[in-house]
DNA sequence: ATAGTTTTGCATATTGCTTATCTTAAGTAG
DNA sequence: CTACTTAAGATAAGCAATATGCAAAACTAT
């Protein structure tokens, strides 16, 4: 799916349930002998282990194969504007150890990078007791030139585009490093973990900022220069327009993002600085906050409707801090989508909240690192 | 690119310039012997012929290989609301014979289909003098369930969804038949013919209706149920809202599509019924019409800006009847795109008019048929 | 004419995968 | 217990692609 060079059997088992040899043959399109031979190789290499046998269907029950989650570990890093999460994961992407680092993307990039690297190094050393770390993935809140493995342009990461982040981390930590945009990776993680059979999925992240990731035909859509999914600065219709942090007027971020809601709550006398605090106030049932979240969900819904019309996904997932509002956030989005899109596009559309929680970013990052695992060479 | 089952060498030569055996080996990743063997097979089958030798670079000059355009012919059908174009094409997609059929999609589908089939049959018989027809492609103004090869839902093609169009044509004409949405095929044709190295392209069709096709990572984006690119009914901001033919208020079609401009010109006393007549009045330099086209281009520009933000294409192409306004149409689109999108997404973006003219639809349809040509089995 | 360069064709051995057949293993249904 | 079913292992024959080496062909440069 994401990486064509990956050993197809290992890939299949990494991203799916345990399977019998017969299923594997059918899915990867190999003959029985070859599949059996490869399965044995993977088993001998410790990459996969035998799982529970399937129930018999009248004959000998099939053995099942699954990845050995303890064969290697991975490190996922999710870089936010004020915080980074660094997580040690096993091959099944189960978190083994978490570390949160307070950072500030406006600081000197070299210093922040050192904080992250030190954090990852500590986790890697701790990992040696169970399994060596096979790779690191890093999710960044910036457009990424994916083929080049570089930050495409500053955005909120001023000065970072000059750093060859991937190579610096690779030589420092002595492991393969992969990087991508954070929303893309959240989208990937949500799809792989919760919607494995969905080939067309749109993921909207509504947090401090607003962005989206798209999977079409099973592939993450990255765009020509890594700026795809930049929906935060799409123009919003109803006046009066608010000034956006990008300098323009009336971007949906300026009306519906976490920072905008915090601004509006402050103006109403609340002590509120970011999306997280918006959700805390929301959780208390504060009417002013509920009204703001409802309005926000409808604004996000207008853009969601456009995305549905253009991309025709099967599933629309809403994640990010504001998705903590749950059904309230979905209601406004559903309202606008069903109002504005043609029935053919919506009659089989599912709209849901992300289920990955705070860890979606590191999970996606780990997934990216994992996908690189059995590349040739 | 479009069809993974296609013989890679034939595919390469179909969609590119003549190439030497060495180039072919490198591009398709085959060894010298295998490539040579396959090239010989293709040559013996008459599918490719030797072209001019390349200039020598100090050694023996390389022979070049190109498709034999006269080996087979293809038929492309582009079905419009009031007219269908049926064109006989050779393998280089050069038009050999054109036929226009007056139809009405609101008529009995079986009768219209018979008109089209008879037309195609006549062209196929005429083709026998030069080469047999290897396949037929058909472009339809409706959402297509591409994997199933069926019309997904009525749209403007009332009653057609009950017909198994592909099989009816296949048995009637005794040739393989492929079908897709007309805008998708126009997008494909424009990209393959004029932007062969562009992997991320958005094609906006502004004609009687408004729609778009998208190529991302070199693949046509069809969506989950074939309704992708349905931008005509995206909501337009400025009031007052016009009633759209879909029954909703304020769709961009109702303000910017050919039928809406014709309606507005009629209201101003002009004799104007469709997009084509709008362009005729426009060509006379009529100020009222110029004003309407300018307004239309800016409305289309707002949606184009959203598409650029979401998909981050390298190239944005505008086609359809209204693109006959040329730079005037581009100006409004560029204005809105540069105004609304972030520089990173637009600094390397090209905005241009489609160069395929009226034949883009049949060319795309022929391309689809051609892509099926050397599928296995 | 001679040497050097690059393309092309041909022969051979090897690798990787497939197809096919037979046998053993481990369950269910009666 | 017997018959049937499905899974799985082992083995052999065959095919397609690959790497490799060598020779002929067709050009350039001197």
XYZ file of C-alpha atoms in Angstrom, chain B residues 78-330:
253
model
C -17.807 11.669 -26.148
C -21.401 11.922 -25.060
C -22.722 15.398 -24.371
C -26.180 16.507 -23.390
C -27.266 17.429 -26.894
C -24.500 16.036 -29.037
C -22.185 13.100 -29.181
C -18.864 13.011 -30.972
C -17.686 9.694 -32.328
C -14.134 9.651 -33.638
C -11.949 7.062 -35.294
C -8.378 7.378 -34.048
C -5.153 5.615 -34.832
C -2.841 4.357 -32.104
C -1.076 7.706 -31.981
C -4.510 9.130 -31.223
C -4.563 11.075 -34.457
C -8.176 11.559 -35.581
C -8.945 9.738 -38.815
C -12.646 10.324 -39.092
C -15.139 12.331 -37.108
C -18.870 11.952 -36.734
C -21.255 14.166 -34.813
C -24.605 12.809 -33.742
C -27.462 14.932 -32.472
C -28.853 13.257 -29.418
C -30.848 14.185 -26.372
C -30.033 12.502 -23.107
C -33.616 12.969 -22.006
C -34.793 10.688 -24.836
C -35.196 6.967 -24.478
C -31.695 5.676 -23.627
C -32.091 2.608 -25.835
C -32.722 4.766 -28.886
C -29.809 7.091 -28.183
C -27.572 4.123 -27.610
C -28.621 2.711 -30.947
C -27.664 5.998 -32.627
C -24.231 5.884 -31.041
C -23.701 2.218 -31.823
C -24.718 2.671 -35.443
C -22.346 5.595 -35.759
C -19.473 3.626 -34.248
C -20.285 0.667 -36.460
C -20.103 2.793 -39.562
C -16.701 4.171 -38.544
C -15.480 0.681 -37.715
C -16.460 -0.599 -41.158
C -14.738 2.355 -42.777
C -11.677 1.680 -40.664
C -11.172 -1.816 -42.071
C -9.426 -0.337 -45.109
C -6.578 0.912 -42.925
C -6.608 -1.182 -39.757
C -9.024 -3.133 -37.573
C -10.510 -1.336 -34.611
C -8.979 -2.637 -31.411
C -11.322 -1.099 -28.904
C -13.798 1.566 -27.985
C -13.803 4.083 -25.171
C -16.779 6.134 -24.128
C -16.872 9.343 -22.119
C -20.123 9.966 -20.280
C -21.424 13.024 -18.423
C -22.276 11.003 -15.340
C -20.584 9.465 -12.327
C -19.159 6.104 -13.305
C -18.588 3.170 -11.022
C -15.297 2.449 -12.714
C -14.455 -0.967 -11.257
C -17.955 -2.169 -12.171
C -18.028 -0.406 -15.510
C -21.491 0.986 -14.927
C -23.152 4.343 -14.589
C -23.350 4.934 -10.867
C -26.490 7.036 -10.783
C -28.796 9.051 -13.039
C -27.469 12.640 -12.819
C -28.304 14.109 -16.234
C -28.549 10.612 -17.706
C -32.002 9.658 -16.503
C -32.770 5.998 -16.960
C -29.304 5.103 -18.231
C -28.167 3.518 -15.005
C -30.340 0.506 -15.747
C -28.521 -0.250 -18.998
C -25.446 -2.428 -18.953
C -23.914 -0.065 -21.447
C -20.523 -1.689 -21.647
C -21.769 -5.172 -22.368
C -24.415 -3.969 -24.802
C -21.816 -2.123 -26.843
C -19.292 -4.917 -26.549
C -21.607 -7.562 -27.955
C -23.036 -5.227 -30.556
C -19.678 -4.034 -31.918
C -17.589 -7.064 -30.996
C -14.758 -5.143 -29.438
C -13.578 -4.333 -25.910
C -15.369 -1.336 -24.448
C -14.174 0.903 -21.628
C -16.035 3.769 -20.066
C -15.413 6.624 -17.684
C -16.661 10.021 -16.729
C -16.098 12.638 -19.442
C -14.251 15.116 -17.246
C -11.943 12.391 -15.975
C -11.123 11.446 -19.538
C -10.562 15.026 -20.620
C -8.225 15.411 -17.684
C -6.383 12.245 -18.638
C -6.050 13.316 -22.253
C -4.816 16.772 -21.389
C -2.251 15.409 -18.974
C -0.974 12.648 -21.255
C -0.826 14.803 -24.361
C 0.393 18.109 -23.010
C 1.794 17.580 -19.522
C 3.382 14.132 -19.701
C 5.871 14.796 -16.907
C 3.359 16.308 -14.515
C 2.249 13.934 -11.788
C -0.189 16.288 -10.044
C -2.655 18.047 -12.294
C -6.132 19.481 -11.794
C -8.407 19.924 -14.791
C -11.443 22.167 -14.487
C -14.105 21.807 -17.128
C -16.183 24.929 -17.480
C -18.858 24.276 -20.076
C -22.592 23.878 -19.795
C -21.865 22.488 -16.342
C -18.773 22.667 -14.170
C -16.687 19.724 -13.029
C -13.123 18.732 -12.438
C -10.752 15.838 -12.901
C -7.665 15.251 -10.834
C -4.450 13.393 -11.405
C -2.464 12.827 -8.239
C 0.804 10.942 -8.235
C 0.169 10.157 -11.872
C -3.160 8.459 -11.180
C -6.633 9.595 -12.032
C -8.546 10.170 -8.811
C -11.951 8.534 -9.167
C -13.192 8.442 -5.591
C -15.060 5.716 -3.784
C -18.255 5.729 -5.844
C -17.205 7.599 -8.952
C -18.518 11.018 -7.950
C -15.170 12.713 -7.418
C -14.624 16.123 -8.977
C -18.201 17.198 -8.482
C -17.342 20.849 -7.894
C -20.319 22.326 -9.726
C -22.478 22.227 -6.650
C -20.015 23.626 -4.185
C -21.610 26.544 -2.420
C -20.756 30.008 -3.614
C -20.516 32.781 -1.047
C -21.718 36.176 -2.311
C -25.426 36.760 -2.171
C -27.900 36.899 -3.805
C -28.019 33.180 -4.434
C -29.362 31.782 -7.666
C -31.432 28.634 -7.889
C -29.387 25.787 -9.323
C -30.731 23.116 -11.626
C -29.950 20.613 -8.857
C -32.610 22.307 -6.769
C -30.298 23.959 -4.258
C -29.414 27.595 -3.847
C -26.072 29.161 -4.599
C -24.134 26.344 -6.247
C -21.274 27.763 -8.310
C -22.891 26.274 -11.408
C -25.884 28.525 -10.894
C -23.581 31.552 -11.075
C -20.730 30.566 -13.319
C -21.622 27.661 -15.616
C -22.522 28.012 -19.275
C -26.209 27.469 -18.650
C -26.238 30.184 -15.983
C -24.498 32.706 -18.239
C -26.950 31.891 -21.029
C -29.805 32.471 -18.571
C -28.343 35.823 -17.540
C -27.795 36.910 -21.140
C -31.362 35.974 -21.997
C -32.550 38.080 -19.087
C -30.656 40.968 -20.618
C -32.426 40.452 -23.928
C -29.849 38.418 -25.819
C -30.772 35.371 -27.854
C -28.653 32.791 -26.119
C -29.372 29.205 -25.180
C -26.154 27.437 -24.260
C -22.466 27.769 -23.496
C -21.511 27.732 -27.142
C -23.740 30.692 -27.889
C -22.348 32.486 -24.860
C -18.913 32.172 -26.417
C -20.200 33.417 -29.761
C -21.621 36.527 -28.132
C -18.407 36.875 -26.143
C -16.337 36.700 -29.314
C -18.248 39.677 -30.716
C -16.877 41.712 -27.839
C -20.256 42.338 -26.224
C -19.525 44.159 -22.933
C -22.416 42.579 -21.013
C -21.109 39.152 -21.906
C -17.511 40.038 -21.063
C -18.658 41.181 -17.632
C -20.474 37.905 -17.069
C -17.473 35.835 -18.154
C -15.196 37.837 -15.885
C -17.512 37.268 -12.947
C -17.736 33.601 -13.826
C -13.986 33.239 -13.953
C -13.635 34.694 -10.478
C -16.258 32.347 -9.077
C -14.544 29.388 -10.677
C -11.340 30.862 -9.265
C -12.602 30.570 -5.705
C -13.150 26.861 -6.159
C -9.863 26.539 -8.013
C -8.148 28.115 -5.017
C -9.682 25.497 -2.742
C -8.541 22.741 -5.073
C -5.008 24.109 -5.134
C -4.919 24.364 -1.343
C -6.223 20.838 -0.893
C -4.430 18.969 -3.658
C -1.304 21.052 -4.264
C -1.049 20.376 -8.000
C 1.778 21.481 -10.252
C -0.590 22.435 -13.036
C -4.137 23.736 -13.146
C -5.777 23.407 -16.558
C -9.056 24.969 -17.567
C -11.020 23.363 -20.364
C -14.593 23.197 -21.592
C -16.491 25.618 -23.796
C -16.017 28.631 -21.530
C -12.250 28.215 -21.661
C -12.652 29.603 -25.164
C -12.496 32.981 -23.429
C -8.794 32.258 -22.978
C -6.814 34.725 -20.914
C -9.986 36.385 -19.623
C -10.989 33.115 -18.002
C -7.491 32.511 -16.684
